[in-house]
CSV table of C-alpha atoms in Angstrom, one decimal:
chain,number,residue,atom,x,y,z
A,149,UNK,CA,58.1,76.4,-56.8
A,150,UNK,CA,58.4,77.5,-60.4
A,151,UNK,CA,56.0,76.2,-63.0
A,152,UNK,CA,58.6,74.2,-64.9
A,153,UNK,CA,59.5,72.1,-61.9
A,154,UNK,CA,55.8,71.6,-61.1
A,155,UNK,CA,55.2,70.3,-64.7
A,156,UNK,CA,58.2,67.9,-64.4
A,157,UNK,CA,56.8,66.5,-61.1
A,158,UNK,CA,53.3,66.1,-62.6
A,159,UNK,CA,54.8,64.4,-65.7
A,160,UNK,CA,56.7,62.0,-63.5
A,161,UNK,CA,53.5,61.2,-61.6
A,162,UNK,CA,51.6,60.7,-64.8
A,163,UNK,CA,54.4,58.3,-66.1
A,164,UNK,CA,54.2,56.3,-62.8
A,165,UNK,CA,50.4,56.1,-63.1
A,166,UNK,CA,50.6,55.0,-66.7
A,167,UNK,CA,53.1,52.2,-65.8
A,168,UNK,CA,50.9,51.1,-62.9
A,169,UNK,CA,47.9,51.0,-65.1
A,170,UNK,CA,49.8,49.0,-67.8
A,171,UNK,CA,50.9,46.5,-65.1
A,172,UNK,CA,47.3,46.2,-63.8
A,173,UNK,CA,46.0,45.7,-67.3
A,174,UNK,CA,48.4,42.9,-67.9
A,175,UNK,CA,47.5,41.3,-64.5
A,176,UNK,CA,43.8,41.5,-65.2
A,177,UNK,CA,44.3,40.0,-68.7
A,178,UNK,CA,46.2,37.1,-67.1
A,179,UNK,CA,43.6,36.5,-64.5
A,180,UNK,CA,40.9,36.5,-67.2
A,181,UNK,CA,42.8,33.9,-69.2
A,182,UNK,CA,43.0,31.7,-66.1
A,183,UNK,CA,39.3,32.1,-65.5
A,184,UNK,CA,38.5,31.2,-69.1
A,185,UNK,CA,40.6,28.0,-68.6
A,186,UNK,CA,38.7,27.2,-65.4
A,187,UNK,CA,35.4,27.8,-67.3
A,188,UNK,CA,36.4,25.5,-70.1
A,189,UNK,CA,37.3,22.7,-67.6
A,190,UNK,CA,34.0,23.3,-65.7
A,191,UNK,CA,32.0,23.2,-68.9
A,192,UNK,CA,33.6,19.9,-70.1
A,193,UNK,CA,33.0,18.4,-66.7
A,194,UNK,CA,29.4,19.6,-66.7
A,195,UNK,CA,28.8,17.9,-70.1
A,196,UNK,CA,30.2,14.6,-68.6
A,197,UNK,CA,28.0,14.9,-65.5
A,198,UNK,CA,24.9,15.6,-67.7
A,199,UNK,CA,25.7,12.4,-69.7
A,200,UNK,CA,26.1,10.4,-66.5
A,201,UNK,CA,22.8,11.8,-65.2
A,202,UNK,CA,21.0,10.7,-68.4
A,203,UNK,CA,22.5,7.2,-68.1
A,204,UNK,CA,21.7,6.9,-64.4
A,205,UNK,CA,18.1,8.2,-65.0
A,206,UNK,CA,17.7,5.4,-67.6
A,207,UNK,CA,19.0,2.9,-65.1
A,208,UNK,CA,16.3,4.0,-62.6
A,209,UNK,CA,13.5,3.6,-65.1
A,210,UNK,CA,12.7,-0.1,-64.3
A,211,UNK,CA,12.1,0.9,-60.7
A,212,UNK,CA,9.5,3.4,-61.7
A,213,UNK,CA,7.5,0.6,-63.2
A,214,UNK,CA,7.2,-1.2,-59.9
A,215,UNK,CA,10.4,-3.2,-59.6
A,216,UNK,CA,11.3,-3.9,-55.9
A,217,UNK,CA,13.4,-1.3,-54.1
A,218,UNK,CA,16.6,-3.2,-53.5
A,219,UNK,CA,20.2,-2.2,-52.7
A,220,UNK,CA,20.8,-1.5,-56.4
A,221,UNK,CA,18.0,1.0,-56.5
A,222,UNK,CA,19.3,2.8,-53.4
A,223,UNK,CA,22.8,2.9,-54.8
A,224,UNK,CA,21.6,4.3,-58.2
A,225,UNK,CA,19.3,6.8,-56.4
A,226,UNK,CA,22.2,8.0,-54.3
A,227,UNK,CA,24.5,8.3,-57.3
A,228,UNK,CA,21.8,10.2,-59.2
A,229,UNK,CA,21.4,12.7,-56.3
A,230,UNK,CA,25.1,13.2,-56.1
A,231,UNK,CA,25.3,13.9,-59.8
A,232,UNK,CA,22.5,16.4,-59.5
A,233,UNK,CA,24.4,18.2,-56.8
A,234,UNK,CA,27.6,18.1,-58.8
A,235,UNK,CA,25.7,19.5,-61.9
A,236,UNK,CA,24.4,22.4,-59.8
A,237,UNK,CA,27.9,23.2,-58.4
A,238,UNK,CA,29.4,23.2,-61.9
A,239,UNK,CA,26.6,25.4,-63.2
A,240,UNK,CA,27.3,27.9,-60.4
A,241,UNK,CA,31.0,27.8,-61.1
A,242,UNK,CA,30.5,28.6,-64.8
A,243,UNK,CA,28.1,31.4,-63.9
A,244,UNK,CA,30.5,32.9,-61.4
A,245,UNK,CA,33.4,32.8,-63.9
A,246,UNK,CA,31.3,34.3,-66.6
A,247,UNK,CA,30.3,37.2,-64.3
A,248,UNK,CA,34.0,37.6,-63.2
A,249,UNK,CA,35.2,37.7,-66.8
A,250,UNK,CA,32.6,40.3,-67.6
A,251,UNK,CA,33.7,42.5,-64.7
A,252,UNK,CA,37.3,42.0,-65.8
A,253,UNK,CA,36.5,43.2,-69.4
A,254,UNK,CA,34.8,46.2,-68.0
A,255,UNK,CA,37.8,47.1,-65.9
A,256,UNK,CA,40.0,46.9,-69.0
A,257,UNK,CA,38.0,49.6,-70.8
């Protein structure tokens, strides 16, 4: 094989690789945008949950001072526990997305 034909083949391969890289870069960019949108939604939901936790905690205050443990208390206690679990889930979601976005940005370099 003569050197000119070898150079042509190499140049074609380089062009193909550059096109694949460009497509991959666009794909990663799109995924990162989706992840940022997910993170925004999760952060907004997290703020709502934190506010609900504060309100529910205040509703439970009278029971700490010795008020009888009735059905209302158990309902509020269960609601509070569910909110704490939801808060933890949302915090994990935000953390995972942040890590994923960070990895995506590293891949774009």
